[in-house]
Coordinates of C-alpha atoms and ligand atoms in Angstrom, one line a residue:
M1 CA 0.0 0.0 0.0
A2 CA 1.2 3.5 -0.8
K3 CA 2.8 5.2 2.3
G4 CA 0.8 8.4 1.7
Q5 CA -2.5 6.7 1.7
R6 CA -1.7 4.8 4.9
D7 CA -0.6 8.0 6.7
E8 CA -3.7 9.8 5.7
A9 CA -6.0 7.0 6.9
H10 CA -3.9 6.8 10.1
H11 CA -4.4 10.5 10.7
M12 CA -8.2 10.3 10.2
H13 CA -8.7 7.7 12.9
K14 CA -6.1 8.9 15.4
S15 CA -8.6 10.4 17.7
N16 CA -10.6 7.2 17.8
S17 CA -7.9 4.7 18.5
S18 CA -8.6 3.7 22.1
M19 CA -10.5 0.4 22.7
I20 CA -12.5 1.9 25.5
R21 CA -13.6 4.9 23.4
L22 CA -14.5 2.5 20.6
T23 CA -16.7 0.4 22.9
A24 CA -18.3 3.5 24.4
Q25 CA -19.2 4.9 21.0
L26 CA -20.6 1.5 20.0
M27 CA -22.9 1.4 23.0
Q28 CA -24.1 5.0 22.4
Q29 CA -24.9 4.4 18.7
N30 CA -26.3 0.9 18.7
R31 CA -29.7 1.2 20.3
P32 CA -32.1 -1.2 18.7
Q33 CA -35.7 -1.9 19.9
L34 CA -36.2 -3.0 23.5
T35 CA -37.3 -6.5 22.6
V36 CA -34.3 -7.0 20.3
N37 CA -32.0 -5.7 23.2
I38 CA -33.5 -8.2 25.6
A39 CA -33.1 -11.0 23.1
L40 CA -29.5 -9.9 22.5
V41 CA -28.7 -10.1 26.2
F42 CA -30.1 -13.7 26.3
I43 CA -28.1 -14.6 23.1
F44 CA -24.9 -13.2 24.6
L45 CA -25.4 -15.3 27.8
V46 CA -25.8 -18.5 25.7
D47 CA -22.9 -17.4 23.6
F48 CA -20.5 -17.2 26.6
W49 CA -21.5 -20.7 27.5
L50 CA -20.9 -22.0 23.9
T51 CA -17.5 -20.2 23.8
G52 CA -16.6 -21.9 27.0
F53 CA -17.4 -25.2 25.5
N54 CA -15.4 -24.4 22.4
L55 CA -12.4 -23.5 24.5
V56 CA -12.7 -26.5 26.9
H57 CA -13.2 -28.8 23.9
R58 CA -10.0 -27.6 22.3
L59 CA -8.1 -27.9 25.6
L60 CA -9.4 -31.5 26.1
I61 CA -8.1 -32.3 22.6
K62 CA -4.7 -30.7 23.4
L63 CA -4.5 -32.8 26.6
K64 CA -5.4 -35.8 24.4
I65 CA -8.4 -36.6 26.6
I66 CA -10.7 -36.7 23.6
K67 CA -10.1 -37.0 19.9
P68 CA -10.5 -34.1 17.5
L69 CA -13.7 -33.9 15.4
P70 CA -13.6 -35.5 11.9
E71 CA -12.8 -33.0 9.2
N72 CA -16.4 -32.5 8.0
C73 CA -18.2 -30.1 10.2
V74 CA -21.3 -29.6 8.0
P75 CA -23.9 -32.1 9.4
P76 CA -25.6 -34.8 7.2
A77 CA -29.3 -34.5 6.5
F78 CA -31.5 -34.6 9.7
S79 CA -35.0 -33.9 10.9
P80 CA -36.9 -34.1 14.2
T81 CA -37.5 -37.8 13.5
S82 CA -33.9 -38.7 12.5
P83 CA -31.5 -36.5 14.4
P84 CA -27.7 -36.3 13.7
P85 CA -25.4 -38.5 15.7
F86 CA -25.2 -37.5 19.4
A87 CA -21.4 -38.0 19.5
Q88 CA -20.7 -35.2 17.0
W89 CA -23.7 -32.9 17.3
P90 CA -25.0 -33.5 20.9
L91 CA -27.0 -30.2 21.3
T92 CA -28.7 -30.6 17.8
H93 CA -29.5 -34.2 18.6
I94 CA -31.2 -33.3 21.9
F95 CA -33.0 -30.4 20.2
C96 CA -34.4 -32.6 17.4
R97 CA -35.7 -35.0 19.9
L98 CA -37.5 -32.2 21.8
I99 CA -39.0 -30.7 18.6
H100 CA -40.2 -34.2 17.6
L101 CA -42.1 -34.3 20.9
Y102 CA -43.4 -30.8 20.5
N103 CA -44.6 -31.5 17.0
L104 CA -46.5 -34.6 18.3
L105 CA -48.1 -32.6 21.1
T106 CA -49.1 -29.6 18.9
N107 CA -50.2 -31.7 15.9
Y108 CA -47.8 -29.7 13.6
K109 CA -48.4 -30.0 9.8
E110 CA -45.5 -29.1 7.3
D111 CA -48.0 -28.3 4.4
Q112 CA -49.6 -25.6 6.5
R113 CA -46.2 -23.9 6.9
L114 CA -45.7 -23.9 3.1
H115 CA -49.0 -22.0 2.8
H116 CA -47.8 -19.5 5.4
E117 CA -44.5 -18.9 3.5
L118 CA -46.4 -18.4 0.2
Y119 CA -48.4 -15.6 1.7
C120 CA -45.4 -14.2 3.7
R121 CA -47.0 -15.0 7.0
K122 CA -44.6 -17.2 8.9
P123 CA -45.7 -18.5 12.2
K124 CA -43.4 -17.4 14.9
N125 CA -42.5 -20.9 16.2
D126 CA -40.9 -21.8 12.8
W127 CA -37.9 -19.9 14.2
I128 CA -37.5 -22.8 16.6
R129 CA -38.6 -25.6 14.3
D130 CA -36.2 -24.7 11.5
W131 CA -33.2 -25.5 13.7
A132 CA -34.3 -29.2 13.8
T133 CA -34.3 -29.7 10.0
W134 CA -31.3 -29.7 7.5
E135 CA -31.1 -31.0 3.9
G136 CA -27.5 -32.1 4.3
I137 CA -26.1 -30.0 1.5
G138 CA -22.3 -29.5 2.1
H139 CA -21.8 -32.6 4.2
K140 CA -18.3 -34.1 3.5
G141 CA -17.7 -31.1 1.2
E142 CA -20.5 -32.1 -1.3
W143 CA -22.1 -28.9 -2.3
T144 CA -24.7 -29.0 -5.1
E145 CA -23.8 -27.8 -8.6
P146 CA -23.6 -24.0 -8.5
Y147 CA -26.5 -22.2 -10.1
P148 CA -25.4 -19.2 -12.2
A149 CA -27.7 -16.3 -11.2
K150 CA -29.9 -14.8 -13.9
D151 CA -31.2 -11.3 -14.5
E152 CA -34.6 -12.1 -13.0
D153 CA -33.1 -13.5 -9.8
S154 CA -32.7 -11.5 -6.6
R155 CA -29.2 -11.1 -5.1
C156 CA -27.9 -8.9 -2.3
P157 CA -24.6 -7.1 -1.5
C158 CA -23.6 -9.9 0.8
P159 CA -21.5 -12.6 -1.0
G160 CA -22.0 -15.0 2.0
L161 CA -25.8 -15.0 1.5
N162 CA -25.6 -15.1 -2.3
V163 CA -23.6 -18.3 -2.0
L164 CA -26.5 -19.8 -0.1
A165 CA -28.8 -19.1 -3.2
T166 CA -26.2 -20.4 -5.7
H167 CA -26.1 -23.8 -3.9
G168 CA -29.8 -24.1 -3.2
L169 CA -29.5 -23.7 0.6
I170 CA -32.2 -21.0 0.2
H171 CA -34.3 -20.8 -3.0
Q172 CA -32.1 -20.2 -6.0
S173 CA -34.2 -17.2 -7.2
G174 CA -33.3 -15.5 -3.9
R175 CA -37.0 -14.5 -3.6
K176 CA -39.4 -15.1 -0.7
V177 CA -36.6 -16.1 1.6
A178 CA -37.7 -17.0 5.1
A179 CA -35.2 -15.4 7.6
S180 CA -35.4 -18.4 9.9
K181 CA -34.3 -20.7 7.1
M182 CA -31.5 -18.3 6.0
V183 CA -30.2 -18.0 9.5
V184 CA -30.2 -21.8 10.0
A185 CA -28.4 -22.2 6.6
I186 CA -25.5 -19.8 7.5
S187 CA -25.1 -21.6 10.8
R188 CA -25.0 -25.1 9.3
A189 CA -23.1 -24.3 6.1
F190 CA -20.4 -22.1 7.6
N191 CA -20.3 -23.7 11.1
I192 CA -21.3 -20.5 12.8
A193 CA -22.8 -20.8 16.3
P194 CA -26.6 -20.2 16.4
T195 CA -26.1 -17.2 18.6
M196 CA -23.7 -15.6 16.1
A197 CA -26.1 -16.4 13.2
L198 CA -29.0 -14.8 15.0
Q199 CA -26.8 -11.8 15.9
L200 CA -25.9 -11.3 12.2
Y201 CA -29.6 -11.0 11.3
S202 CA -30.5 -8.9 14.4
P203 CA -30.0 -5.4 12.7
L204 CA -32.7 -6.4 10.2
F205 CA -35.1 -7.8 12.7
S206 CA -37.2 -4.7 13.1
T207 CA -37.1 -3.9 9.4
F208 CA -38.6 -7.2 8.3
S209 CA -41.0 -7.7 11.3
D210 CA -44.0 -6.4 9.5
R211 CA -43.4 -8.7 6.5
G212 CA -43.2 -11.8 8.7
H213 CA -39.5 -12.0 8.1
V214 CA -39.9 -13.2 4.5
F215 CA -38.2 -11.1 1.8
D216 CA -36.3 -11.0 -1.5
L217 CA -32.5 -11.0 -1.0
E218 CA -32.1 -7.5 -2.6
S219 CA -34.0 -6.0 0.4
I220 CA -31.1 -6.9 2.6
G221 CA -29.1 -4.2 0.8
I222 CA -31.0 -1.2 2.3
A223 CA -28.3 1.4 2.7
N224 CA -26.8 2.0 6.1
I225 CA -28.5 -0.8 8.1
I226 CA -25.8 -3.5 7.3
E227 CA -24.8 -2.2 3.9
H228 CA -22.2 0.5 4.4
D229 CA -19.7 2.6 2.6
A230 CA -16.0 1.7 2.0
S231 CA -16.5 -2.1 1.8
L232 CA -14.0 -4.2 0.0
L233 CA -16.2 -5.9 -2.6
R234 CA -18.9 -3.3 -3.4
P235 CA -18.8 0.3 -4.5
D236 CA -20.3 3.0 -2.2
Y237 CA -24.0 3.5 -2.7
F238 CA -23.6 7.1 -3.8
L239 CA -20.8 6.2 -6.3
A240 CA -22.5 3.1 -7.8
D241 CA -23.2 3.5 -11.4
W242 CA -27.0 3.1 -11.2
K243 CA -27.8 4.4 -14.8
Q244 CA -25.5 1.9 -16.6
D245 CA -25.9 -0.9 -14.1
R246 CA -28.9 -1.4 -11.7
T247 CA -27.2 -4.4 -10.1
A248 CA -24.1 -2.4 -9.2
M249 CA -24.5 -3.2 -5.4
T250 CA -25.6 -6.8 -5.7
R251 CA -23.2 -8.3 -8.2
P252 CA -19.5 -9.2 -8.0
H253 CA -17.0 -6.6 -9.2
Q254 CA -14.1 -8.3 -10.8
D255 CA -11.8 -5.3 -10.4
M256 CA -12.3 -5.2 -6.7
I257 CA -11.8 -8.9 -6.3
D258 CA -8.6 -8.7 -8.3
R259 CA -7.5 -5.7 -6.2
W260 CA -7.8 -7.3 -2.8
F261 CA -7.5 -11.0 -3.6
P262 CA -5.1 -11.2 -6.6
A263 CA -4.4 -14.8 -7.5
H264 CA -0.8 -14.0 -8.3
L265 CA 1.6 -11.2 -7.2
K266 CA 4.1 -9.6 -9.5
H267 CA 6.5 -12.1 -11.1
G268 CA 3.7 -14.8 -11.0
K269 CA 4.3 -15.8 -7.4
L270 CA 1.2 -17.2 -5.6
K271 CA -0.3 -14.7 -3.1
D272 CA -0.1 -15.8 0.6
D273 CA -3.2 -16.3 2.7
M274 CA -4.7 -13.0 4.0
T275 CA -4.1 -12.2 7.6
D276 CA -5.9 -9.8 10.0
R277 CA -3.1 -7.3 9.2
D278 CA -3.9 -7.5 5.4
F279 CA -7.6 -7.0 6.0
A280 CA -6.9 -4.1 8.3
E281 CA -4.8 -2.4 5.7
A282 CA -7.3 -3.0 2.9
V283 CA -10.1 -1.5 5.1
C284 CA -8.0 1.5 5.9
V285 CA -7.3 2.2 2.3
R286 CA -10.9 1.9 1.3
R287 CA -12.0 4.3 4.1
A288 CA -9.5 6.9 3.0
E289 CA -10.6 6.6 -0.6
S290 CA -14.3 6.9 0.2
R291 CA -13.7 9.9 2.4
K292 CA -11.9 11.6 -0.5
R293 CA -14.2 10.6 -3.4
N294 CA -17.6 10.2 -1.9
R295 CA -19.4 13.5 -1.1
Q296 CA -22.0 11.5 0.8
Y297 CA -19.6 9.2 2.7
S298 CA -21.2 8.1 5.9
S299 CA -19.4 6.3 8.7
N300 CA -19.9 5.6 12.3
V301 CA -18.5 3.1 14.8
V302 CA -21.3 0.5 14.1
Q303 CA -20.7 0.7 10.3
S304 CA -16.9 0.5 10.8
L305 CA -17.3 -2.6 13.0
I306 CA -19.7 -4.2 10.5
G307 CA -17.0 -3.6 7.8
S308 CA -14.3 -5.2 10.0
G309 CA -16.9 -7.9 10.9
S310 CA -17.2 -8.9 7.2
C311 CA -13.4 -9.2 7.1
C312 CA -13.6 -11.4 10.2
L313 CA -16.0 -13.7 8.4
M314 CA -13.6 -13.9 5.4
L315 CA -10.8 -14.7 7.8
N316 CA -12.5 -17.2 10.1
V317 CA -14.9 -18.9 7.6
F318 CA -12.7 -19.0 4.5
G319 CA -9.3 -19.1 6.4
G320 CA -8.1 -16.0 4.5
K321 CA -7.2 -18.3 1.6
V322 CA -7.0 -16.0 -1.4
L323 CA -8.1 -18.5 -4.1
D324 CA -11.1 -19.6 -2.0
L325 CA -12.0 -16.0 -1.3
R326 CA -12.0 -15.2 -5.0
E327 CA -14.6 -17.9 -5.7
M328 CA -16.7 -16.9 -2.8
A329 CA -16.6 -13.3 -4.0
G330 CA -17.8 -14.5 -7.5
S331 CA -14.7 -14.1 -9.6
V332 CA -14.8 -14.9 -13.3
E333 CA -12.5 -17.8 -13.9
R334 CA -11.7 -19.7 -17.0
D335 CA -14.6 -21.9 -18.3
L336 CA -17.0 -20.5 -15.7
P337 CA -20.5 -21.1 -17.1
G338 CA -23.2 -18.3 -16.9
V339 CA -20.9 -15.3 -16.9
R340 CA -22.9 -12.1 -17.5
T341 CA -21.9 -8.7 -18.9
T342 CA -23.0 -5.2 -17.8
A343 CA -24.1 -2.5 -20.3
S344 CA -20.6 -1.0 -20.1
G345 CA -19.1 -4.4 -21.2
E346 CA -17.8 -5.6 -17.8
D347 CA -17.9 -9.4 -17.3
Y348 CA -19.0 -10.6 -13.9
G349 CA -19.6 -14.0 -12.3
Y350 CA -21.6 -15.2 -9.3
E351 CA -20.7 -16.1 -5.7
R352 CA -20.1 -19.8 -5.0
M353 CA -18.5 -22.3 -2.6
P354 CA -14.8 -22.7 -3.4
A355 CA -14.3 -25.8 -5.5
R356 CA -11.1 -26.1 -7.6
T357 CA -9.2 -28.9 -9.2
I358 CA -5.9 -29.1 -7.3
K359 CA -2.7 -30.8 -8.4
V360 CA -0.8 -32.5 -5.6
K361 CA 2.7 -31.0 -5.4
E362 CA 5.7 -32.3 -3.6
G363 CA 5.5 -32.0 0.2
E364 CA 1.8 -31.0 0.1
Q365 CA -0.9 -32.9 2.0
A366 CA -3.4 -34.6 -0.4
P367 CA -6.6 -36.6 0.3
E368 CA -6.0 -40.3 0.9
G369 CA -5.4 -42.3 -2.3
C370 CA -4.3 -39.3 -4.4
P371 CA -0.7 -39.7 -5.4
M372 CA 1.8 -36.8 -6.1
G373 CA 1.3 -35.2 -9.6
K374 CA -2.4 -36.2 -9.8
T375 CA -5.3 -33.9 -9.5
Y376 CA -8.3 -34.0 -7.1
K377 CA -11.5 -31.9 -6.7
Q378 CA -11.4 -29.7 -3.6
K379 CA -14.1 -30.6 -1.1
W380 CA -14.5 -27.3 0.7
Q381 CA -15.4 -27.2 4.4
P382 CA -15.5 -24.0 6.4
A383 CA -12.3 -23.2 8.4
T384 CA -14.5 -22.8 11.5
G385 CA -14.6 -26.6 11.7
K386 CA -12.1 -26.5 14.5
W387 CA -14.7 -25.1 16.9
M388 CA -17.2 -27.8 18.0
F389 CA -20.1 -25.4 18.5
G390 CA -19.2 -23.1 15.6
M391 CA -17.8 -19.6 15.6
T392 CA -19.4 -17.7 18.5
I393 CA -20.1 -14.0 18.9
V394 CA -17.2 -13.7 21.4
Q395 CA -14.8 -15.3 19.0
A396 CA -16.0 -13.2 16.1
L397 CA -15.8 -10.0 18.2
W398 CA -12.2 -10.8 19.1
T399 CA -11.1 -11.0 15.4
T400 CA -13.3 -8.1 14.5
F401 CA -11.8 -5.8 17.2
N402 CA -8.4 -7.0 16.2
I403 CA -8.9 -5.9 12.6
E404 CA -10.6 -2.7 13.6
M405 CA -7.9 -1.6 16.0
R406 CA -5.2 -2.4 13.5
A407 CA -7.1 -0.4 10.9
R408 CA -7.3 2.6 13.2
A409 CA -3.8 2.3 14.7
Ligands
LIG501 C1 -27.9 -13.0 8.4 C2 -26.7 -12.9 8.0 C3 -26.1 -11.9 7.1 C4 -26.5 -10.7 6.7 C5 -27.9 -10.0 7.0 C6 -25.5 -10.1 5.9 C7 -25.5 -8.9 5.3 C8 -24.5 -8.3 4.6 C9 -24.6 -7.0 3.9 C10 -25.8 -6.1 3.8 C11 -23.4 -6.8 3.3 C12 -23.0 -5.6 2.5 C13 -22.0 -4.7 3.1 C14 -21.5 -3.7 2.1 O1 -20.7 -4.0 1.3 O2 -22.0 -2.5 2.2 C15 -22.5 -7.9 3.6 C16 -21.2 -8.0 3.2 C17 -20.5 -9.2 3.4 N1 -20.9 -10.3 4.0 FE1 -22.6 -10.7 4.9 N2 -24.4 -10.9 5.9 C18 -24.7 -12.1 6.6 C19 -23.9 -13.2 6.8 C20 -22.7 -13.4 6.2 C21 -22.0 -14.6 6.3 C22 -22.4 -15.9 7.1 C23 -20.8 -14.4 5.6 C24 -19.7 -15.3 5.4 C25 -19.6 -16.6 5.5 C26 -20.9 -13.1 5.1 C27 -19.9 -12.5 4.4 C28 -19.9 -11.2 3.9 C29 -18.8 -10.6 3.2 C30 -17.5 -11.3 2.8 C31 -19.2 -9.3 2.8 C32 -18.4 -8.3 2.0 C33 -17.6 -7.4 2.8 C34 -16.9 -6.3 1.9 O3 -17.2 -6.1 0.8 O4 -16.1 -5.6 2.5 N3 -22.0 -12.5 5.5 N4 -23.2 -8.8 4.4

């Protein structure tokens, strides 16, 4: 990064660089509805408990008291009547059993629920029931064939959620998405703790309450709720070229992907994995640029933390691996089917789970039975697999604050 740019960004945030000041600003600005606040307190309490389990679990593995989990952390298909194995998903197993009992007692009918979804009136208790059902997409790294988004489909500024539609974890059209299903899908597919998955949706809770939490993906991009200026993969709302390109905020931008996640450095060397330092620098440059070029640039501590929070997801879920991040962000690669072009002639792809053909090189670890020199298909699993109960809010906050403090330092 150019030294001048870094200095300028550094100067801008100098007055905000204490952790205590940052927390105080956050508490002042983030005042959602009372009910959402109460729910968040409850979610945080459960989250501390899950974080404790995650830490103890890792400690027990280190002390060789228990064995580490098998590599695949995305569960196989399950339902209230056939829960996942207790040994690997104890909480989900117990939960499925309880829901089975609840369904029996309340005479619950699945077809009634379809009717509700069709008319955007989801019964409140589906928020509880959805956690007990999973189609099994992604188990052992088997994601469905990616579906290239078409012009009539709905997509949002969040690549993580668009990936869900590409692989049919929510409806491929991205329309009439039930929030409860979407939240469950991010939790299972990316091994994110239920508390964290709910917390990610919480800023939109009051916005979608009156529509029964059923919406088209594009509605998630309402400016300045979660969508914010100076993000790495999307232009600022005010600078987006709406006349030429109505999808400017919801489609991948190849130039931005190549800028932050170049496959190769100069002289053809492969780029190393991204670290928190790299993300902090990138965020810092984007903020400086937006301040300079965007007359309507808006930024506050919540938006800054949401920006660093997205980087935390890229770091913790995708392990900061550049080639994986490129696919997640929707980069146009050779032979990618379904590439579209904007009115100004720019090609763009669609967000998908990383899946590449990898050649085994000397000294590299390969799946069993794949000798050196041969190729195999990558079976992608989230890097959060090391945490038994998924990435919790506390763990995510730790990485987010780390990135934010570095960006401001
Ligand atoms: C309910 C859950 C979620 C909601 C409502 C949500 C919403 C959003 C929104 C509105 C943006 C646009 C920010 C902007 O560029 O202005 C965004 C960005 C992003 N989200 Fe999500 N998201 C969710 C979950 C996830 C998950 C689970 C992942 C990853 C696995 C993810 C990864 C990202 C990434 C990588 C960005 C781009 C950041 C950037 O361009 O700097 N999100 N999200």
